[in-house]
Short mmCIF file of the C-alpha atoms (twelve columns), coordinates in Angstrom:
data_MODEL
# 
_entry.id   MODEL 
# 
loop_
_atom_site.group_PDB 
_atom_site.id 
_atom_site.type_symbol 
_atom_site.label_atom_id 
_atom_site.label_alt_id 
_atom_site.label_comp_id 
_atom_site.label_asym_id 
_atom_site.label_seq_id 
_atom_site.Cartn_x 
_atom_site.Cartn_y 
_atom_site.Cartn_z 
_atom_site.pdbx_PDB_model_num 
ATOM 1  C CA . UNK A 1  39.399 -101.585 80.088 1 
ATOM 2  C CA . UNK A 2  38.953 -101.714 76.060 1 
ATOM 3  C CA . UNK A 3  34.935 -100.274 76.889 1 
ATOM 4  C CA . UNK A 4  37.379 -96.990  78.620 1 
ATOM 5  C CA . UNK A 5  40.144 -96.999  76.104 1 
ATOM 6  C CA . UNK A 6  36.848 -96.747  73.367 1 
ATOM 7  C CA . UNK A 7  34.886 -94.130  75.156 1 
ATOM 8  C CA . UNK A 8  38.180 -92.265  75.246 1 
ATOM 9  C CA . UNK A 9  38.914 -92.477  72.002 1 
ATOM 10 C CA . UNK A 10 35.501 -91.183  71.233 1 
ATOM 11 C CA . UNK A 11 35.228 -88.347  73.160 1 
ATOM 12 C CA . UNK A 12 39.307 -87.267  71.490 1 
ATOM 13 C CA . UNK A 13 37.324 -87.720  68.259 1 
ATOM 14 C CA . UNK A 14 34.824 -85.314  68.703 1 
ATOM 15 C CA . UNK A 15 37.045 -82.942  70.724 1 
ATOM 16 C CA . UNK A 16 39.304 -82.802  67.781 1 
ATOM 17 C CA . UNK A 17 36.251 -82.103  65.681 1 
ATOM 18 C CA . UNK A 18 35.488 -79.466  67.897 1 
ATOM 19 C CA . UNK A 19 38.871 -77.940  67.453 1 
ATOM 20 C CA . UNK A 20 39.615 -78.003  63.798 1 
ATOM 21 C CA . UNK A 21 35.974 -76.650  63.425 1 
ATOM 22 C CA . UNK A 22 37.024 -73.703  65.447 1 
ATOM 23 C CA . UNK A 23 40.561 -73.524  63.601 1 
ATOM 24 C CA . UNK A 24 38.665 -73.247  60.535 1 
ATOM 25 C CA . UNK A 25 36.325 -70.681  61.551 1 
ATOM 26 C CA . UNK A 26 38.991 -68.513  63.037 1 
ATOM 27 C CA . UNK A 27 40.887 -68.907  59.605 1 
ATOM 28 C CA . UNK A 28 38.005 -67.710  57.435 1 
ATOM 29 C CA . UNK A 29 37.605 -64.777  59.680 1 
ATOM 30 C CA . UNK A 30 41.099 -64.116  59.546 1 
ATOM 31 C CA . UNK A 31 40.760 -64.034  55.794 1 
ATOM 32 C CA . UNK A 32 37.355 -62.403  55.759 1 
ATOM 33 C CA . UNK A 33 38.848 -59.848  57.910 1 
# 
């Protein structure tokens, strides 16, 4: 169970990475734009 709960975690890690990056890049276009 704790090897699941870590890979879990993990993978929310990077898909939160993956989601602020795009936040971000939507926000610099926004003020590009």
């Amino acid at each position: 169970m704790p090897m699941k709960i870590r890979t879990s975690g993990c993978l929310a890690s990077i898909a939160l990475s993956v989601v602020l990056t795009i936040v971000l890049n939507l926000a610099l276009r926004a003020c590009a734009g």
